[in-house]
Amino acid sequence: MIRGPRLLLLGKQGAGKGTQASLLAEHYGVTHLATGEVLRAAARSGTRFGLEAKRYMDEGELVPDDITVGVVEERFGDNGELEHGFVLDGFPRTAAQAEELARILGEHDLDLVVALEVPTEVVLDRLAGRRVCKDCGAIYHVSAPPEHPWDCDVCGGEVVQRDDDQEDAIKRRLELYEQETQPLIAYYRAQAVLVDIDGVGETEVVFSRLVDAVDGKYERRAGAPA
Ligand code: ADP
Ligand code: ZN
């Protein structure tokens, strides 16, 4: 059966995970699951768990595992994404979440985990200038605004600065990345599913590096004994 890839993107805040994950999902015809996006949407619609999550997000803290694991389980529960492929972005962020993910995936192993590498000085500039569409999550930068500032090119929604893209919250998020999420790179490397990709450069250039890595992995798999 033909299916799309099961991909996971790891990288610092501002490394470009969201942008690249959505391009990859479109390219391979699979679902993009960004836990941060789902949580922000829940916060906007004012559900109880959304409002609880927002308290953590605005401070740059991690949302408790029961909420984020619940988001992923709900999404992978009955929609066939596990079969058809997906791009996961923003989950897992802790060793405990990585264990939960392995449980949720069962025999549907990840095809590839990408560590998107970008130096801290670059992500600081990207985050401080980042603007996002309130309605669809499309990402812009003060140096690359939508055609009619600040109305989203995709959906016409209002493009704003995220509450957690303020200086203190950015600092805290990068600190948590280093403590909690960076160790997952070694965890997936040990499982031989990890590839390092340079995340510096034009969006299209980084995207083609990613596609090469994913396609290379597929060719190897197609040529391997079952
Ligand atoms: P970034 O990676 O730039 O922080 P995201 O949109 O991926 O942006 O996430 C925004 C916020 O949502 C995080 O700072 C965190 O509070 C929360 N969040 C998203 N995914 C998770 C997760 N897997 N575990 C805990 N919190 C999460
Ligand atoms: Zn939009």
mmCIF file of C-alpha atoms and ligand atoms in Angstrom:
data_model
loop_
_atom_site.group_PDB
_atom_site.id
_atom_site.type_symbol
_atom_site.label_atom_id
_atom_site.label_comp_id
_atom_site.label_asym_id
_atom_site.label_seq_id
_atom_site.Cartn_x
_atom_site.Cartn_y
_atom_site.Cartn_z
ATOM 1 C CA MET A 1 0.000 0.000 0.000
ATOM 2 C CA ILE A 2 1.259 3.456 -0.859
ATOM 3 C CA ARG A 3 1.420 5.766 2.099
ATOM 4 C CA GLY A 4 3.077 9.015 3.028
ATOM 5 C CA PRO A 5 5.997 9.375 5.418
ATOM 6 C CA ARG A 6 5.731 9.524 9.215
ATOM 7 C CA LEU A 7 7.964 12.445 10.133
ATOM 8 C CA LEU A 8 8.966 14.248 13.282
ATOM 9 C CA LEU A 9 10.686 17.640 13.367
ATOM 10 C CA LEU A 10 12.859 18.663 16.298
ATOM 11 C CA GLY A 11 14.540 22.017 16.704
ATOM 12 C CA LYS A 12 14.646 25.193 18.744
ATOM 13 C CA GLN A 13 11.814 27.656 18.785
ATOM 14 C CA GLY A 14 12.214 29.710 15.634
ATOM 15 C CA ALA A 15 14.191 26.987 13.820
ATOM 16 C CA GLY A 16 11.446 26.934 11.195
ATOM 17 C CA LYS A 17 9.675 23.731 12.228
ATOM 18 C CA GLY A 18 6.191 25.128 11.694
ATOM 19 C CA THR A 19 6.922 26.560 8.242
ATOM 20 C CA GLN A 20 8.772 23.470 7.018
ATOM 21 C CA ALA A 21 6.308 21.021 8.560
ATOM 22 C CA SER A 22 3.437 22.627 6.738
ATOM 23 C CA LEU A 23 5.351 22.597 3.412
ATOM 24 C CA LEU A 24 6.282 18.943 3.927
ATOM 25 C CA ALA A 25 2.717 17.970 4.787
ATOM 26 C CA GLU A 26 1.490 19.576 1.590
ATOM 27 C CA HIS A 27 4.261 18.036 -0.516
ATOM 28 C CA TYR A 28 3.629 14.489 0.720
ATOM 29 C CA GLY A 29 -0.131 14.828 1.114
ATOM 30 C CA VAL A 30 -0.111 14.021 4.835
ATOM 31 C CA THR A 31 -1.451 15.729 7.938
ATOM 32 C CA HIS A 32 0.502 18.382 9.799
ATOM 33 C CA LEU A 33 0.027 18.115 13.536
ATOM 34 C CA ALA A 34 1.474 21.069 15.466
ATOM 35 C CA THR A 35 0.610 20.806 19.146
ATOM 36 C CA GLY A 36 1.306 24.525 19.710
ATOM 37 C CA GLU A 37 -1.209 25.415 16.978
ATOM 38 C CA VAL A 38 -3.861 23.092 18.368
ATOM 39 C CA LEU A 39 -3.348 24.520 21.859
ATOM 40 C CA ARG A 40 -3.541 28.134 20.636
ATOM 41 C CA ALA A 41 -6.738 27.344 18.718
ATOM 42 C CA ALA A 42 -8.219 25.760 21.840
ATOM 43 C CA ALA A 43 -7.255 28.845 23.855
ATOM 44 C CA ARG A 44 -8.947 31.122 21.296
ATOM 45 C CA SER A 45 -12.130 29.107 21.332
ATOM 46 C CA GLY A 46 -12.096 29.330 25.123
ATOM 47 C CA THR A 47 -12.473 25.635 25.975
ATOM 48 C CA ARG A 48 -11.554 24.788 29.543
ATOM 49 C CA PHE A 49 -8.414 22.913 28.603
ATOM 50 C CA GLY A 50 -7.527 25.655 26.087
ATOM 51 C CA LEU A 51 -7.680 28.340 28.737
ATOM 52 C CA GLU A 52 -5.652 26.237 31.127
ATOM 53 C CA ALA A 53 -3.017 25.640 28.432
ATOM 54 C CA LYS A 54 -2.870 29.382 27.652
ATOM 55 C CA ARG A 55 -1.712 30.177 31.196
ATOM 56 C CA TYR A 56 1.391 28.091 30.607
ATOM 57 C CA MET A 57 1.972 29.155 27.011
ATOM 58 C CA ASP A 58 1.918 32.872 27.722
ATOM 59 C CA GLU A 59 4.700 32.406 30.283
ATOM 60 C CA GLY A 60 6.755 30.272 27.919
ATOM 61 C CA GLU A 61 6.273 27.226 30.160
ATOM 62 C CA LEU A 62 5.470 23.736 28.937
ATOM 63 C CA VAL A 63 1.829 22.730 29.029
ATOM 64 C CA PRO A 64 1.294 19.687 31.310
ATOM 65 C CA ASP A 65 1.752 16.306 29.633
ATOM 66 C CA ASP A 66 -1.809 15.082 30.200
ATOM 67 C CA ILE A 67 -3.081 17.941 28.016
ATOM 68 C CA THR A 68 -0.517 17.643 25.198
ATOM 69 C CA VAL A 69 -0.649 13.842 25.133
ATOM 70 C CA GLY A 70 -4.434 14.126 25.005
ATOM 71 C CA VAL A 71 -4.182 16.425 21.968
ATOM 72 C CA VAL A 72 -1.988 13.945 20.099
ATOM 73 C CA GLU A 73 -4.072 10.924 21.067
ATOM 74 C CA GLU A 74 -7.274 12.586 19.998
ATOM 75 C CA ARG A 75 -5.770 13.441 16.636
ATOM 76 C CA PHE A 76 -4.252 10.023 16.024
ATOM 77 C CA GLY A 77 -7.205 8.190 17.526
ATOM 78 C CA ASP A 78 -9.428 7.446 14.582
ATOM 79 C CA ASN A 79 -8.438 9.532 11.571
ATOM 80 C CA GLY A 80 -6.077 7.090 9.932
ATOM 81 C CA GLU A 81 -3.068 9.430 10.184
ATOM 82 C CA LEU A 82 -1.006 6.680 11.732
ATOM 83 C CA GLU A 83 -1.559 4.668 8.545
ATOM 84 C CA HIS A 84 -1.392 7.468 6.007
ATOM 85 C CA GLY A 85 1.497 9.439 7.381
ATOM 86 C CA PHE A 86 1.956 12.748 9.170
ATOM 87 C CA VAL A 87 4.375 15.509 10.092
ATOM 88 C CA LEU A 88 4.578 16.030 13.822
ATOM 89 C CA ASP A 89 5.907 19.373 15.039
ATOM 90 C CA GLY A 90 6.150 20.465 18.673
ATOM 91 C CA PHE A 91 5.660 17.034 20.192
ATOM 92 C CA PRO A 92 7.403 15.312 21.912
ATOM 93 C CA ARG A 93 9.268 17.929 23.960
ATOM 94 C CA THR A 94 10.194 15.811 26.961
ATOM 95 C CA ALA A 95 11.461 12.271 27.515
ATOM 96 C CA ALA A 96 8.103 11.356 29.058
ATOM 97 C CA GLN A 97 6.275 12.605 25.948
ATOM 98 C CA ALA A 98 8.625 10.601 23.720
ATOM 99 C CA GLU A 99 7.642 7.454 25.651
ATOM 100 C CA GLU A 100 3.967 8.319 25.240
ATOM 101 C CA LEU A 101 4.464 8.867 21.529
ATOM 102 C CA ALA A 102 6.088 5.447 21.137
ATOM 103 C CA ARG A 103 3.058 3.932 22.874
ATOM 104 C CA ILE A 104 0.571 5.846 20.681
ATOM 105 C CA LEU A 105 2.413 4.905 17.472
ATOM 106 C CA GLY A 106 2.575 1.204 18.308
ATOM 107 C CA GLU A 107 3.920 -0.619 15.250
ATOM 108 C CA HIS A 108 3.670 2.540 13.111
ATOM 109 C CA ASP A 109 7.287 3.561 13.637
ATOM 110 C CA LEU A 110 8.551 6.984 12.641
ATOM 111 C CA ASP A 111 10.274 6.952 9.248
ATOM 112 C CA LEU A 112 12.494 9.918 9.974
ATOM 113 C CA VAL A 113 13.233 12.378 12.760
ATOM 114 C CA VAL A 114 14.796 15.624 11.603
ATOM 115 C CA ALA A 115 16.922 17.801 13.876
ATOM 116 C CA LEU A 116 16.657 21.234 12.278
ATOM 117 C CA GLU A 117 19.815 23.085 13.295
ATOM 118 C CA VAL A 118 19.827 26.867 13.671
ATOM 119 C CA PRO A 119 22.177 28.934 15.907
ATOM 120 C CA THR A 120 20.588 30.763 18.834
ATOM 121 C CA GLU A 121 21.386 34.276 17.510
ATOM 122 C CA VAL A 122 19.430 33.492 14.360
ATOM 123 C CA VAL A 123 16.363 32.155 16.173
ATOM 124 C CA LEU A 124 16.300 35.171 18.502
ATOM 125 C CA ASP A 125 15.931 37.495 15.519
ATOM 126 C CA ARG A 126 13.337 35.269 13.882
ATOM 127 C CA LEU A 127 11.234 35.033 17.065
ATOM 128 C CA ALA A 128 11.346 38.731 17.910
ATOM 129 C CA GLY A 129 10.181 39.597 14.370
ATOM 130 C CA ARG A 130 7.723 36.739 13.960
ATOM 131 C CA ARG A 131 4.042 37.470 13.287
ATOM 132 C CA VAL A 132 1.313 34.850 12.920
ATOM 133 C CA CYS A 133 -2.214 34.727 11.544
ATOM 134 C CA LYS A 134 -4.698 34.460 14.379
ATOM 135 C CA ASP A 135 -7.034 32.343 12.264
ATOM 136 C CA CYS A 136 -4.938 29.887 10.239
ATOM 137 C CA GLY A 137 -1.523 30.078 11.910
ATOM 138 C CA ALA A 138 0.339 31.189 8.737
ATOM 139 C CA ILE A 139 3.747 32.566 9.708
ATOM 140 C CA TYR A 140 5.250 35.930 8.641
ATOM 141 C CA HIS A 141 8.155 38.138 9.729
ATOM 142 C CA VAL A 142 8.383 41.916 10.046
ATOM 143 C CA SER A 143 10.881 41.734 7.173
ATOM 144 C CA ALA A 144 8.451 39.619 5.060
ATOM 145 C CA PRO A 145 4.932 40.855 5.823
ATOM 146 C CA PRO A 146 1.753 39.746 4.032
ATOM 147 C CA GLU A 147 0.877 41.586 0.825
ATOM 148 C CA HIS A 148 -1.618 43.842 2.657
ATOM 149 C CA PRO A 149 -0.100 44.334 6.100
ATOM 150 C CA TRP A 150 -1.319 42.832 8.382
ATOM 151 C CA ASP A 151 -4.028 40.753 6.739
ATOM 152 C CA CYS A 152 -3.164 37.114 6.141
ATOM 153 C CA ASP A 153 -2.397 36.236 2.480
ATOM 154 C CA VAL A 154 -3.904 32.797 2.993
ATOM 155 C CA CYS A 155 -7.179 33.521 4.752
ATOM 156 C CA GLY A 156 -7.465 37.288 5.314
ATOM 157 C CA GLY A 157 -7.239 36.845 9.086
ATOM 158 C CA GLU A 158 -5.492 39.285 11.397
ATOM 159 C CA VAL A 159 -1.709 38.810 11.627
ATOM 160 C CA VAL A 160 -0.318 39.523 15.101
ATOM 161 C CA GLN A 161 2.591 38.885 17.433
ATOM 162 C CA ARG A 162 2.171 35.766 19.559
ATOM 163 C CA ASP A 163 1.792 36.373 23.298
ATOM 164 C CA ASP A 164 4.774 34.109 23.935
ATOM 165 C CA ASP A 165 7.044 35.859 21.404
ATOM 166 C CA GLN A 166 7.845 38.493 24.040
ATOM 167 C CA GLU A 167 11.414 38.671 25.317
ATOM 168 C CA ASP A 168 11.021 36.991 28.725
ATOM 169 C CA ALA A 169 8.911 34.149 27.380
ATOM 170 C CA ILE A 170 11.346 33.593 24.494
ATOM 171 C CA LYS A 171 14.217 33.267 26.948
ATOM 172 C CA ARG A 172 12.314 30.767 29.050
ATOM 173 C CA ARG A 173 11.250 28.694 26.035
ATOM 174 C CA LEU A 174 14.825 28.402 24.761
ATOM 175 C CA GLU A 175 15.992 27.393 28.234
ATOM 176 C CA LEU A 176 13.348 24.662 28.389
ATOM 177 C CA TYR A 177 14.292 23.502 24.910
ATOM 178 C CA GLU A 178 17.872 22.986 25.996
ATOM 179 C CA GLN A 179 16.923 21.183 29.221
ATOM 180 C CA GLU A 180 13.989 19.069 28.107
ATOM 181 C CA THR A 181 13.856 18.733 24.338
ATOM 182 C CA GLN A 182 17.441 18.749 23.109
ATOM 183 C CA PRO A 183 18.158 15.380 24.815
ATOM 184 C CA LEU A 184 15.579 13.798 22.496
ATOM 185 C CA ILE A 185 18.012 14.269 19.610
ATOM 186 C CA ALA A 186 20.336 11.715 21.214
ATOM 187 C CA TYR A 187 17.379 9.463 21.999
ATOM 188 C CA TYR A 188 16.291 9.297 18.352
ATOM 189 C CA ARG A 189 19.855 9.162 17.082
ATOM 190 C CA ALA A 190 20.305 5.992 19.118
ATOM 191 C CA GLN A 191 17.304 4.541 17.261
ATOM 192 C CA ALA A 192 18.999 5.381 13.937
ATOM 193 C CA VAL A 193 16.046 7.406 12.638
ATOM 194 C CA LEU A 194 17.623 10.820 13.077
ATOM 195 C CA VAL A 195 19.085 13.097 10.436
ATOM 196 C CA ASP A 196 20.648 16.537 11.060
ATOM 197 C CA ILE A 197 19.592 19.262 8.653
ATOM 198 C CA ASP A 198 20.998 22.770 8.427
ATOM 199 C CA GLY A 199 18.058 25.115 9.020
ATOM 200 C CA VAL A 200 19.873 28.311 7.982
ATOM 201 C CA GLY A 201 19.001 29.721 4.558
ATOM 202 C CA GLU A 202 16.001 30.590 2.420
ATOM 203 C CA THR A 203 12.821 28.676 3.188
ATOM 204 C CA GLU A 204 12.901 26.941 -0.230
ATOM 205 C CA VAL A 205 16.532 25.899 0.194
ATOM 206 C CA VAL A 206 15.920 24.380 3.612
ATOM 207 C CA PHE A 207 12.798 22.692 2.257
ATOM 208 C CA SER A 208 14.719 21.008 -0.549
ATOM 209 C CA ARG A 209 17.270 19.703 1.973
ATOM 210 C CA LEU A 210 14.395 18.160 3.890
ATOM 211 C CA VAL A 211 12.772 16.594 0.844
ATOM 212 C CA ASP A 212 16.125 15.091 -0.197
ATOM 213 C CA ALA A 213 16.516 13.563 3.256
ATOM 214 C CA VAL A 214 12.991 12.135 3.295
ATOM 215 C CA ASP A 215 13.178 10.774 -0.260
ATOM 216 C CA GLY A 216 16.601 9.268 0.401
ATOM 217 C CA LYS A 217 15.205 7.422 3.374
ATOM 218 C CA TYR A 218 12.298 6.109 1.303
ATOM 219 C CA GLU A 219 14.553 4.813 -1.444
ATOM 220 C CA ARG A 220 16.618 2.955 1.094
ATOM 221 C CA ARG A 221 13.473 1.474 2.596
ATOM 222 C CA ALA A 222 12.081 0.458 -0.802
ATOM 223 C CA GLY A 223 15.366 -1.287 -1.600
ATOM 224 C CA ALA A 224 15.613 -3.037 1.762
ATOM 225 C CA PRO A 225 14.363 -6.546 2.425
ATOM 226 C CA ALA A 226 10.871 -6.514 3.964
HETATM 227 P P1 ADP B 1 7.514 27.130 19.893
HETATM 228 O O1 ADP B 1 8.084 25.804 19.499
HETATM 229 O O2 ADP B 1 8.079 28.254 19.106
HETATM 230 O O3 ADP B 1 7.529 27.369 21.370
HETATM 231 P P2 ADP B 1 4.811 26.137 19.469
HETATM 232 O O4 ADP B 1 3.718 26.793 18.726
HETATM 233 O O5 ADP B 1 5.289 24.821 18.980
HETATM 234 O O6 ADP B 1 5.976 27.188 19.475
HETATM 235 O O7 ADP B 1 4.408 25.971 21.001
HETATM 236 C C1 ADP B 1 3.934 27.054 21.749
HETATM 237 C C2 ADP B 1 3.710 26.656 23.210
HETATM 238 O O8 ADP B 1 2.740 25.596 23.282
HETATM 239 C C3 ADP B 1 4.927 26.114 23.938
HETATM 240 O O9 ADP B 1 5.760 27.126 24.430
HETATM 241 C C4 ADP B 1 4.252 25.309 25.057
HETATM 242 O O10 ADP B 1 3.768 26.145 26.087
HETATM 243 C C5 ADP B 1 3.042 24.721 24.358
HETATM 244 N N1 ADP B 1 3.337 23.379 23.819
HETATM 245 C C6 ADP B 1 3.301 23.007 22.508
HETATM 246 N N2 ADP B 1 3.632 21.707 22.379
HETATM 247 C C7 ADP B 1 3.898 21.252 23.641
HETATM 248 C C8 ADP B 1 4.319 20.017 24.179
HETATM 249 N N3 ADP B 1 4.543 18.949 23.398
HETATM 250 N N4 ADP B 1 4.479 19.913 25.536
HETATM 251 C C9 ADP B 1 4.261 20.956 26.338
HETATM 252 N N5 ADP B 1 3.894 22.165 25.896
HETATM 253 C C10 ADP B 1 3.708 22.322 24.561
HETATM 254 ZN ZN ZN B 2 -4.564 33.161 7.879
#
